[in-house]
Amino acid sequence: MSPPATISAVKGFRDVLPDEAGRWRVLEDAAERVFSRYGFEEVRPPVVERTELFARSLGDTTDVVEKEMYSFVDRDGTSLTLRPEATASVVRAYIEAGLAQREPAARLYYRGPMFRRERPQRGRYRQFHQIGAEIFGRDDALADAELLVMLTRYLAAVGARETRLEVNSVGDARCRPVYRERLRDFGKRELAALCPDCHRRLDRNPLRILDCKVEGCRAVVARAPVMLDSLCDACRAHLDEVRALLAQEAVPYTMNARLVRGLDYYCRTAFEVVAAGLGAQNAVGGGGRYDGLVAALGGPDVPGLGFALGLERLAIVAPAEAAAPGPHAVVLPLEARAVGPAFALATRLRDEGLAIGLEPAGRSLKALLRAADRRRARLAVIVGEEELRVGRATVRDLARHEDRPQALPLDAAAPELAQQMRTLLGSGS
Ligand code: HAM
């Protein structure tokens, strides 16, 4: 009989193996540390939402809603979607939990998987992970500046290399409609050079031609009028104030009048963090203001703003940490009789907070030491015939290749054992 066929992961879905997961943990811990200084608290919304939530908030002419959502009909007939992003979910939670009344100026951050059915390539997956932060209840430029300072401080804290912050204003409900018409007129004049999708976009939502990926369209769009030149006085004043506050804190950024975001809920400040080393998928993160979104989802008229960073991409641009450290020690029973005492030793040391490996018996000392080495352990704790006889384990320093015979009493109480182990490991362990 032939062996059963292997089953591979689904295209665009990948395993985050221990090395990478270790690096993600560093990125996540830094987010918690930095974001909490700015008053953010964690929120964990579910990964499944009603499809309507995204259709209504992201814009039904966006690529995400038009062709990238994982939607399915649940058994009761409800259309559900694996979240393609979390801002809409956080806004829903903010409204549903009554935060809009109880804590209108809530600051919430989150991390977790998002799902978009894009064409997979380096840095672009169908399940990817974001760390994001959202501020509610603030329409002043200070909130934008604070968010951007926090973002740059976070990127510095994780050592993200060669990233650049690009900023733009995409106007508001007053000035954007005027710009939309200017852009539509421009597009109609350039119709012959635009793709069929953009023809449709010109009718339904001309702003979408700005992020069309087709080469010919990009050439046309490069000559298109920009929102920045059509801002109303209030949007212009807001942008000026954000820029003045960023200048005050010496935050490096470039204005990019052609920056557009792929989601429709933005107004005024929009920004992206782009990285040199990422190739085509060069955005590590992005965000901006979404002042009408809470109201559009049925909540009170509360402004909001935020950003999200892609963990997969961040892990590429933030230098790898040194390889994860191995256990403090590995316990090696040399024979069957030593298994019980070795297990007891390992359990007591683990109970005291030490990271302890434990090998099965039945191999030579040499083979066991090799196994301990492979695990990058600092010490090997050997329990063999002689050790059982005297009631004390031998400890070998694997870095220095030194034995300390009779170093650990096999029957000592856990705290004493751990104390002796820590002495053997040297200070700082
Ligand atoms: P977004 O620009 O769609 O914004 O996504 C933010 C980041 O998620 C991107 O810059 C990228 O690093 C990562 N990302 C997006 N799609 C993929 C993918 N297929 N594979 C790998 N990484 C990806 C948002 O999602 C907004 N919710 C951000 C926001 C928060 N705006 C306001 N608040």
Tab-separated table of C-alpha atoms and ligand atoms in Angstrom:
chain	number	residue	atom	x	y	z
A	1	MET	CA	0.000	0.000	0.000
A	2	SER	CA	1.424	3.398	-0.864
A	3	PRO	CA	1.886	5.832	2.030
A	4	PRO	CA	-0.830	8.473	2.367
A	5	ALA	CA	-0.224	11.668	0.406
A	6	THR	CA	0.981	14.689	2.363
A	7	ILE	CA	-1.331	17.667	2.812
A	8	SER	CA	0.126	21.091	2.169
A	9	ALA	CA	-0.990	24.460	3.521
A	10	VAL	CA	-3.473	26.425	1.412
A	11	LYS	CA	-1.920	28.778	-1.145
A	12	GLY	CA	-1.250	32.181	0.414
A	13	PHE	CA	-1.542	30.759	3.957
A	14	ARG	CA	1.689	30.020	5.738
A	15	ASP	CA	3.108	28.644	8.935
A	16	VAL	CA	4.948	31.002	11.235
A	17	LEU	CA	7.647	28.703	12.563
A	18	PRO	CA	9.369	29.183	15.935
A	19	ASP	CA	12.211	31.412	14.685
A	20	GLU	CA	9.834	33.813	12.973
A	21	ALA	CA	7.265	33.592	15.759
A	22	GLY	CA	10.011	34.590	18.197
A	23	ARG	CA	10.746	37.661	16.148
A	24	TRP	CA	7.031	38.537	15.945
A	25	ARG	CA	6.826	38.306	19.702
A	26	VAL	CA	9.556	40.918	19.984
A	27	LEU	CA	7.594	43.172	17.600
A	28	GLU	CA	4.350	42.614	19.512
A	29	ASP	CA	5.925	43.174	22.916
A	30	ALA	CA	7.464	46.429	21.682
A	31	ALA	CA	4.040	47.551	20.415
A	32	GLU	CA	2.499	46.944	23.801
A	33	ARG	CA	5.341	48.791	25.531
A	34	VAL	CA	5.359	51.813	23.213
A	35	PHE	CA	1.595	52.089	22.596
A	36	SER	CA	0.759	51.927	26.305
A	37	ARG	CA	2.882	55.041	26.870
A	38	TYR	CA	0.416	56.829	24.622
A	39	GLY	CA	-2.617	55.551	26.485
A	40	PHE	CA	-3.631	52.644	24.217
A	41	GLU	CA	-5.359	49.558	25.560
A	42	GLU	CA	-5.656	46.231	23.813
A	43	VAL	CA	-8.835	45.030	22.142
A	44	ARG	CA	-9.358	41.614	20.524
A	45	PRO	CA	-12.265	41.644	18.097
A	46	PRO	CA	-13.330	38.399	16.412
A	47	VAL	CA	-11.954	37.431	12.995
A	48	VAL	CA	-15.415	36.852	11.527
A	49	GLU	CA	-17.891	39.696	10.984
A	50	ARG	CA	-21.050	40.284	9.002
A	51	THR	CA	-20.094	40.958	5.380
A	52	GLU	CA	-22.127	44.145	5.480
A	53	LEU	CA	-19.704	45.676	8.006
A	54	PHE	CA	-16.876	45.725	5.465
A	55	ALA	CA	-19.034	46.484	2.448
A	56	ARG	CA	-20.355	49.578	4.215
A	57	SER	CA	-17.071	50.832	5.691
A	58	LEU	CA	-14.275	50.019	3.238
A	59	GLY	CA	-16.259	51.081	0.171
A	60	ASP	CA	-17.946	48.726	-2.265
A	61	THR	CA	-15.767	49.854	-5.164
A	62	THR	CA	-12.482	49.051	-3.403
A	63	ASP	CA	-10.387	46.079	-4.541
A	64	VAL	CA	-10.716	44.571	-1.084
A	65	VAL	CA	-14.512	44.512	-1.142
A	66	GLU	CA	-14.888	43.857	-4.860
A	67	LYS	CA	-12.602	40.870	-5.168
A	68	GLU	CA	-10.534	40.022	-2.117
A	69	MET	CA	-12.905	39.147	0.704
A	70	TYR	CA	-13.301	35.634	2.038
A	71	SER	CA	-17.062	35.656	2.376
A	72	PHE	CA	-19.368	32.718	2.951
A	73	VAL	CA	-22.969	32.092	3.778
A	74	ASP	CA	-23.376	30.635	7.250
A	75	ARG	CA	-25.848	27.805	7.846
A	76	ASP	CA	-28.515	30.262	8.945
A	77	GLY	CA	-28.179	32.231	5.720
A	78	THR	CA	-26.160	35.156	7.130
A	79	SER	CA	-23.323	36.365	4.898
A	80	LEU	CA	-20.109	36.376	6.938
A	81	THR	CA	-16.585	37.505	6.073
A	82	LEU	CA	-13.124	36.770	7.450
A	83	ARG	CA	-11.981	40.262	8.343
A	84	PRO	CA	-9.755	41.838	5.670
A	85	GLU	CA	-8.724	44.525	8.167
A	86	ALA	CA	-9.651	45.418	11.722
A	87	THR	CA	-10.558	49.116	11.752
A	88	ALA	CA	-14.162	48.355	10.815
A	89	SER	CA	-14.325	45.703	13.556
A	90	VAL	CA	-12.866	48.033	16.174
A	91	VAL	CA	-15.364	50.741	15.211
A	92	ARG	CA	-18.200	48.206	15.454
A	93	ALA	CA	-16.967	47.119	18.879
A	94	TYR	CA	-16.608	50.758	19.986
A	95	ILE	CA	-20.245	51.386	19.099
A	96	GLU	CA	-21.608	48.044	20.266
A	97	ALA	CA	-19.866	48.125	23.652
A	98	GLY	CA	-21.148	51.632	24.310
A	99	LEU	CA	-17.646	53.110	24.462
A	100	ALA	CA	-18.879	55.977	22.351
A	101	GLN	CA	-20.824	57.097	25.446
A	102	ARG	CA	-18.677	55.755	28.281
A	103	GLU	CA	-15.215	56.418	26.913
A	104	PRO	CA	-15.551	58.508	23.778
A	105	ALA	CA	-11.809	59.241	23.565
A	106	ALA	CA	-10.881	55.519	23.688
A	107	ARG	CA	-7.491	54.493	22.329
A	108	LEU	CA	-7.446	50.876	21.249
A	109	TYR	CA	-4.768	48.690	19.736
A	110	TYR	CA	-4.946	45.178	18.341
A	111	ARG	CA	-2.948	42.491	16.663
A	112	GLY	CA	-3.997	39.451	14.745
A	113	PRO	CA	-4.656	37.776	11.426
A	114	MET	CA	-6.403	39.456	8.484
A	115	PHE	CA	-7.545	37.771	5.274
A	116	ARG	CA	-7.487	39.064	1.710
A	117	ARG	CA	-7.620	36.949	-1.390
A	118	GLU	CA	-4.765	38.713	-3.185
A	119	ARG	CA	-2.220	37.149	-5.524
A	120	PRO	CA	0.415	35.750	-3.156
A	121	GLN	CA	4.013	36.908	-3.527
A	122	ARG	CA	6.879	37.879	-1.205
A	123	GLY	CA	5.371	40.052	1.516
A	124	ARG	CA	1.813	39.478	0.290
A	125	TYR	CA	-0.260	36.646	1.662
A	126	ARG	CA	-3.898	35.693	1.931
A	127	GLN	CA	-3.626	35.412	5.682
A	128	PHE	CA	-1.377	38.121	7.051
A	129	HIS	CA	-1.038	39.781	10.426
A	130	GLN	CA	-1.351	43.342	11.565
A	131	ILE	CA	-0.576	45.411	14.615
A	132	GLY	CA	-2.899	48.393	14.594
A	133	ALA	CA	-3.949	51.332	16.743
A	134	GLU	CA	-7.084	53.502	16.666
A	135	ILE	CA	-7.892	56.804	18.376
A	136	PHE	CA	-11.511	57.892	18.771
A	137	GLY	CA	-13.177	61.162	19.659
A	138	ARG	CA	-10.473	63.547	18.527
A	139	ASP	CA	-10.722	65.810	15.523
A	140	ASP	CA	-7.756	68.029	16.403
A	141	ALA	CA	-4.402	67.936	14.620
A	142	LEU	CA	-2.649	67.113	17.887
A	143	ALA	CA	-4.144	63.597	17.780
A	144	ASP	CA	-2.779	63.054	14.238
A	145	ALA	CA	0.648	64.267	15.306
A	146	GLU	CA	0.644	62.128	18.443
A	147	LEU	CA	-0.277	59.042	16.417
A	148	LEU	CA	2.502	59.705	13.911
A	149	VAL	CA	5.096	60.345	16.608
A	150	MET	CA	4.081	57.060	18.249
A	151	LEU	CA	4.394	55.255	14.923
A	152	THR	CA	7.905	56.591	14.283
A	153	ARG	CA	8.960	55.839	17.869
A	154	TYR	CA	7.676	52.295	17.496
A	155	LEU	CA	9.543	51.778	14.214
A	156	ALA	CA	12.719	53.072	15.869
A	157	ALA	CA	12.168	50.817	18.898
A	158	VAL	CA	12.056	47.682	16.726
A	159	GLY	CA	14.988	48.879	14.614
A	160	ALA	CA	13.044	49.074	11.322
A	161	ARG	CA	15.582	50.053	8.679
A	162	GLU	CA	15.202	52.355	5.721
A	163	THR	CA	11.566	53.160	6.222
A	164	ARG	CA	10.033	56.410	5.116
A	165	LEU	CA	6.839	58.036	6.319
A	166	GLU	CA	4.758	59.564	3.536
A	167	VAL	CA	1.917	61.920	4.354
A	168	ASN	CA	-0.948	63.380	2.371
A	169	SER	CA	-4.388	64.855	2.886
A	170	VAL	CA	-7.305	63.270	1.068
A	171	GLY	CA	-9.753	66.048	1.970
A	172	ASP	CA	-13.160	65.692	3.563
A	173	ALA	CA	-16.843	65.459	2.697
A	174	ARG	CA	-16.806	69.107	1.668
A	175	CYS	CA	-13.836	69.315	-0.687
A	176	ARG	CA	-13.494	65.760	-1.937
A	177	PRO	CA	-16.664	65.762	-4.056
A	178	VAL	CA	-15.328	68.827	-5.889
A	179	TYR	CA	-12.026	67.073	-6.501
A	180	ARG	CA	-13.833	63.890	-7.550
A	181	GLU	CA	-15.503	65.821	-10.364
A	182	ARG	CA	-12.215	67.387	-11.429
A	183	LEU	CA	-10.684	63.929	-11.557
A	184	ARG	CA	-13.645	62.523	-13.479
A	185	ASP	CA	-13.355	65.290	-16.076
A	186	PHE	CA	-9.635	64.613	-16.384
A	187	GLY	CA	-10.258	60.852	-16.731
A	188	LYS	CA	-12.907	61.348	-19.396
A	189	ARG	CA	-10.390	63.316	-21.446
A	190	GLU	CA	-7.857	60.480	-21.110
A	191	LEU	CA	-10.345	57.659	-21.620
A	192	ALA	CA	-8.475	55.971	-24.479
A	193	ALA	CA	-5.415	55.328	-22.308
A	194	LEU	CA	-7.337	53.908	-19.332
A	195	CYS	CA	-8.147	50.245	-18.693
A	196	PRO	CA	-11.762	48.947	-18.756
A	197	ASP	CA	-11.788	48.754	-14.940
A	198	CYS	CA	-10.921	52.443	-14.769
A	199	HIS	CA	-13.712	53.272	-17.220
A	200	ARG	CA	-16.079	51.726	-14.721
A	201	ARG	CA	-14.323	53.465	-11.819
A	202	LEU	CA	-14.787	56.839	-13.498
A	203	ASP	CA	-18.518	56.323	-13.333
A	204	ARG	CA	-18.766	54.820	-9.889
A	205	ASN	CA	-15.807	56.228	-7.913
A	206	PRO	CA	-13.188	58.156	-9.914
A	207	LEU	CA	-10.791	58.278	-6.915
A	208	ARG	CA	-10.156	54.576	-7.450
A	209	ILE	CA	-8.281	55.255	-10.709
A	210	LEU	CA	-5.526	56.724	-8.526
A	211	ASP	CA	-4.474	53.333	-7.233
A	212	CYS	CA	-4.977	51.311	-10.411
A	213	LYS	CA	-1.989	49.005	-10.860
A	214	VAL	CA	-2.170	48.826	-14.696
A	215	GLU	CA	0.934	50.394	-16.271
A	216	GLY	CA	-0.952	52.559	-18.805
A	217	CYS	CA	-3.299	53.910	-16.148
A	218	ARG	CA	-0.406	54.731	-13.852
A	219	ALA	CA	1.162	56.856	-16.574
A	220	VAL	CA	-2.112	58.783	-16.963
A	221	VAL	CA	-2.639	59.109	-13.211
A	222	ALA	CA	0.855	60.590	-12.849
A	223	ARG	CA	-0.515	63.646	-14.701
A	224	ALA	CA	-3.856	63.775	-12.909
A	225	PRO	CA	-4.813	66.681	-10.634
A	226	VAL	CA	-4.100	65.986	-6.946
A	227	MET	CA	-6.386	66.356	-3.946
A	228	LEU	CA	-3.817	68.523	-2.172
A	229	ASP	CA	-4.523	71.337	-4.651
A	230	SER	CA	-8.290	71.133	-4.022
A	231	LEU	CA	-8.378	71.110	-0.205
A	232	CYS	CA	-10.970	73.329	1.472
A	233	ASP	CA	-9.781	75.857	4.050
A	234	ALA	CA	-10.562	73.645	7.037
A	235	CYS	CA	-8.668	70.644	5.595
A	236	ARG	CA	-5.759	72.873	4.614
A	237	ALA	CA	-5.593	74.350	8.133
A	238	HIS	CA	-5.736	70.864	9.682
A	239	LEU	CA	-2.891	69.641	7.483
A	240	ASP	CA	-0.796	72.728	8.223
A	241	GLU	CA	-1.212	72.194	11.923
A	242	VAL	CA	-0.316	68.501	11.727
A	243	ARG	CA	2.793	69.439	9.772
A	244	ALA	CA	3.784	72.146	12.251
A	245	LEU	CA	3.495	69.669	15.157
A	246	LEU	CA	5.509	67.048	13.271
A	247	ALA	CA	8.166	69.670	12.545
A	248	GLN	CA	8.239	70.646	16.213
A	249	GLU	CA	9.041	67.034	17.156
A	250	ALA	CA	11.465	66.704	14.217
A	251	VAL	CA	9.544	63.731	12.791
A	252	PRO	CA	11.033	62.917	9.383
A	253	TYR	CA	8.443	62.449	6.625
A	254	THR	CA	7.833	63.377	3.017
A	255	MET	CA	4.672	64.905	1.603
A	256	ASN	CA	3.343	62.711	-1.181
A	257	ALA	CA	0.461	64.413	-2.978
A	258	ARG	CA	-0.153	61.195	-4.949
A	259	LEU	CA	-0.539	58.976	-1.937
A	260	VAL	CA	-3.938	57.296	-1.977
A	261	ARG	CA	-5.163	54.601	0.318
A	262	GLY	CA	-6.866	51.456	-0.900
A	263	LEU	CA	-9.833	51.857	1.450
A	264	ASP	CA	-12.571	54.475	1.140
A	265	TYR	CA	-13.137	55.533	4.740
A	266	TYR	CA	-10.264	58.005	4.942
A	267	CYS	CA	-10.523	61.765	5.172
A	268	ARG	CA	-7.907	64.447	5.737
A	269	THR	CA	-4.635	62.927	6.974
A	270	ALA	CA	-3.576	59.765	5.140
A	271	PHE	CA	-0.156	58.215	5.443
A	272	GLU	CA	1.972	55.227	4.657
A	273	VAL	CA	5.250	53.781	5.884
A	274	VAL	CA	7.210	52.510	2.903
A	275	ALA	CA	10.412	50.486	3.038
A	276	ALA	CA	13.239	50.320	0.543
A	277	GLY	CA	13.981	46.615	0.934
A	278	LEU	CA	10.501	45.255	0.215
A	279	GLY	CA	10.252	45.344	-3.586
A	280	ALA	CA	6.766	45.658	-5.063
A	281	GLN	CA	4.966	45.245	-1.720
A	282	ASN	CA	6.720	48.228	-0.211
A	283	ALA	CA	4.126	49.411	2.312
A	284	VAL	CA	4.943	48.268	5.836
A	285	GLY	CA	1.964	50.122	7.188
A	286	GLY	CA	-0.599	52.764	6.562
A	287	GLY	CA	-3.457	54.653	8.054
A	288	GLY	CA	-5.122	57.974	8.500
A	289	ARG	CA	-8.238	59.738	9.658
A	290	TYR	CA	-11.772	58.338	9.232
A	291	ASP	CA	-14.014	60.967	10.742
A	292	GLY	CA	-17.281	59.786	9.169
A	293	LEU	CA	-16.869	56.068	9.804
A	294	VAL	CA	-18.383	55.730	13.285
A	295	ALA	CA	-21.510	57.559	12.106
A	296	ALA	CA	-21.631	55.559	8.873
A	297	LEU	CA	-21.730	52.375	10.954
A	298	GLY	CA	-24.665	53.635	12.987
A	299	GLY	CA	-22.781	55.224	15.896
A	300	PRO	CA	-22.661	58.850	17.005
A	301	ASP	CA	-20.728	61.362	14.937
A	302	VAL	CA	-17.353	60.668	16.548
A	303	PRO	CA	-14.094	61.191	14.623
A	304	GLY	CA	-11.362	58.562	14.466
A	305	LEU	CA	-7.891	57.875	13.170
A	306	GLY	CA	-5.372	55.076	13.245
A	307	PHE	CA	-2.896	52.887	11.451
A	308	ALA	CA	-1.959	49.267	10.915
A	309	LEU	CA	1.421	47.664	10.277
A	310	GLY	CA	1.912	44.357	8.470
A	311	LEU	CA	3.882	41.987	10.710
A	312	GLU	CA	5.251	39.878	7.855
A	313	ARG	CA	6.664	42.980	6.201
A	314	LEU	CA	7.820	44.535	9.453
A	315	ALA	CA	9.750	41.361	10.265
A	316	ILE	CA	11.592	41.752	6.947
A	317	VAL	CA	12.639	45.358	7.526
A	318	ALA	CA	13.351	45.093	11.265
A	319	PRO	CA	16.638	43.208	11.694
A	320	ALA	CA	16.433	39.690	13.012
A	321	GLU	CA	17.060	39.260	16.684
A	322	ALA	CA	19.851	36.907	17.668
A	323	ALA	CA	18.710	33.289	17.474
A	324	ALA	CA	16.281	32.508	20.266
A	325	PRO	CA	18.156	31.288	23.336
A	326	GLY	CA	17.943	27.597	24.125
A	327	PRO	CA	16.849	26.177	27.501
A	328	HIS	CA	18.864	26.871	30.628
A	329	ALA	CA	19.656	23.185	30.890
A	330	VAL	CA	18.805	19.779	29.462
A	331	VAL	CA	18.430	16.824	31.804
A	332	LEU	CA	19.947	13.608	30.435
A	333	PRO	CA	18.982	10.240	31.958
A	334	LEU	CA	21.683	7.733	30.999
A	335	GLU	CA	19.602	4.644	31.671
A	336	ALA	CA	16.050	3.498	32.271
A	337	ARG	CA	16.414	3.613	36.059
A	338	ALA	CA	17.404	7.294	35.867
A	339	VAL	CA	14.259	8.353	34.004
A	340	GLY	CA	12.117	8.852	37.127
A	341	PRO	CA	14.661	10.959	39.069
A	342	ALA	CA	15.527	12.930	35.882
A	343	PHE	CA	11.844	13.678	35.258
A	344	ALA	CA	11.397	14.781	38.880
A	345	LEU	CA	14.438	17.055	38.622
A	346	ALA	CA	13.213	18.654	35.397
A	347	THR	CA	9.701	19.191	36.757
A	348	ARG	CA	10.936	20.866	39.944
A	349	LEU	CA	13.273	23.172	38.010
A	350	ARG	CA	10.506	24.048	35.522
A	351	ASP	CA	8.151	24.779	38.416
A	352	GLU	CA	10.737	27.299	39.610
A	353	GLY	CA	10.677	29.111	36.282
A	354	LEU	CA	13.715	27.635	34.544
A	355	ALA	CA	13.579	26.446	30.937
A	356	ILE	CA	14.567	22.798	31.074
A	357	GLY	CA	14.855	20.233	28.282
A	358	LEU	CA	14.485	16.540	29.028
A	359	GLU	CA	15.822	13.747	26.805
A	360	PRO	CA	14.669	10.132	26.783
A	361	ALA	CA	17.028	7.451	28.106
A	362	GLY	CA	18.584	4.720	26.026
A	363	ARG	CA	21.405	6.521	24.231
A	364	SER	CA	25.099	6.956	24.958
A	365	LEU	CA	26.303	9.960	26.953
A	366	LYS	CA	27.915	11.271	23.768
A	367	ALA	CA	24.654	11.112	21.822
A	368	LEU	CA	22.761	12.770	24.683
A	369	LEU	CA	25.294	15.595	24.950
A	370	ARG	CA	25.033	16.150	21.218
A	371	ALA	CA	21.239	16.449	21.575
A	372	ALA	CA	21.680	19.003	24.388
A	373	ASP	CA	24.095	20.980	22.222
A	374	ARG	CA	21.665	21.017	19.317
A	375	ARG	CA	19.075	22.564	21.580
A	376	ARG	CA	21.552	25.359	22.395
A	377	ALA	CA	21.293	24.531	26.090
A	378	ARG	CA	23.814	26.178	28.424
A	379	LEU	CA	24.111	23.256	30.823
A	380	ALA	CA	23.626	19.489	30.648
A	381	VAL	CA	22.445	17.729	33.800
A	382	ILE	CA	23.560	14.103	33.713
A	383	VAL	CA	21.804	11.408	35.739
A	384	GLY	CA	23.539	8.001	35.432
A	385	GLU	CA	24.502	5.020	37.579
A	386	GLU	CA	27.096	6.905	39.622
A	387	GLU	CA	24.823	9.948	40.096
A	388	LEU	CA	21.992	7.749	41.368
A	389	ARG	CA	24.385	6.071	43.802
A	390	VAL	CA	25.603	9.333	45.370
A	391	GLY	CA	22.248	11.104	44.962
A	392	ARG	CA	23.677	14.067	43.039
A	393	ALA	CA	23.606	14.911	39.328
A	394	THR	CA	26.664	15.928	37.337
A	395	VAL	CA	26.386	19.251	35.562
A	396	ARG	CA	28.341	19.967	32.406
A	397	ASP	CA	28.860	23.487	31.129
A	398	LEU	CA	28.310	22.964	27.418
A	399	ALA	CA	30.035	26.176	26.372
A	400	ARG	CA	33.186	25.510	28.383
A	401	HIS	CA	33.108	21.691	28.170
A	402	GLU	CA	33.568	21.459	31.942
A	403	ASP	CA	32.026	18.952	34.335
A	404	ARG	CA	30.885	19.811	37.871
A	405	PRO	CA	30.477	16.361	39.404
A	406	GLN	CA	27.929	15.990	42.171
A	407	ALA	CA	26.632	19.492	41.551
A	408	LEU	CA	22.874	19.046	42.038
A	409	PRO	CA	21.298	17.050	44.897
A	410	LEU	CA	18.601	14.837	43.345
A	411	ASP	CA	16.331	14.963	46.392
A	412	ALA	CA	16.563	18.688	47.188
A	413	ALA	CA	13.422	20.777	47.411
A	414	ALA	CA	12.578	22.768	44.289
A	415	PRO	CA	13.611	26.248	45.532
A	416	GLU	CA	17.009	25.032	46.730
A	417	LEU	CA	17.543	23.140	43.496
A	418	ALA	CA	16.673	26.191	41.431
A	419	GLN	CA	18.967	28.334	43.581
A	420	GLN	CA	21.887	25.995	42.951
A	421	MET	CA	21.053	25.850	39.258
A	422	ARG	CA	21.024	29.635	39.023
A	423	THR	CA	24.419	29.771	40.717
A	424	LEU	CA	25.738	27.311	38.158
A	425	LEU	CA	24.248	29.376	35.325
A	426	GLY	CA	25.970	32.465	36.701
A	427	SER	CA	24.350	35.752	37.530
A	428	GLY	CA	21.600	37.226	35.386
A	429	SER	CA	19.773	33.957	34.633
B	1	HAM	P1	-3.886	48.671	4.770
B	1	HAM	O1	-2.975	49.675	4.140
B	1	HAM	O2	-4.861	48.000	3.910
B	1	HAM	O3	-4.594	49.446	5.950
B	1	HAM	O4	-3.014	47.578	5.481
B	1	HAM	C1	-2.003	47.934	6.420
B	1	HAM	C2	-0.778	47.068	6.221
B	1	HAM	O5	-1.119	45.687	6.256
B	1	HAM	C3	-0.101	47.224	4.870
B	1	HAM	O6	0.718	48.369	4.833
B	1	HAM	C4	0.715	45.949	4.798
B	1	HAM	O7	1.905	46.055	5.543
B	1	HAM	C5	-0.191	44.951	5.471
B	1	HAM	N1	-0.892	44.159	4.453
B	1	HAM	C6	-2.019	44.474	3.774
B	1	HAM	N2	-2.355	43.480	2.923
B	1	HAM	C7	-1.430	42.520	3.056
B	1	HAM	C8	-1.218	41.235	2.458
B	1	HAM	N3	-2.059	40.710	1.562
B	1	HAM	N4	-0.138	40.523	2.846
B	1	HAM	C9	0.728	41.012	3.782
B	1	HAM	N5	0.573	42.207	4.376
B	1	HAM	C10	-0.490	42.953	4.027
B	1	HAM	C11	-5.513	48.885	6.789
B	1	HAM	O8	-5.710	47.708	6.886
B	1	HAM	C12	-6.199	49.892	7.677
B	1	HAM	N6	-7.154	49.168	8.534
B	1	HAM	C13	-5.193	50.653	8.508
B	1	HAM	C14	-5.832	51.670	9.395
B	1	HAM	C15	-6.043	51.558	10.713
B	1	HAM	N7	-6.323	52.834	9.010
B	1	HAM	C16	-6.833	53.454	10.055
B	1	HAM	N8	-6.672	52.667	11.094
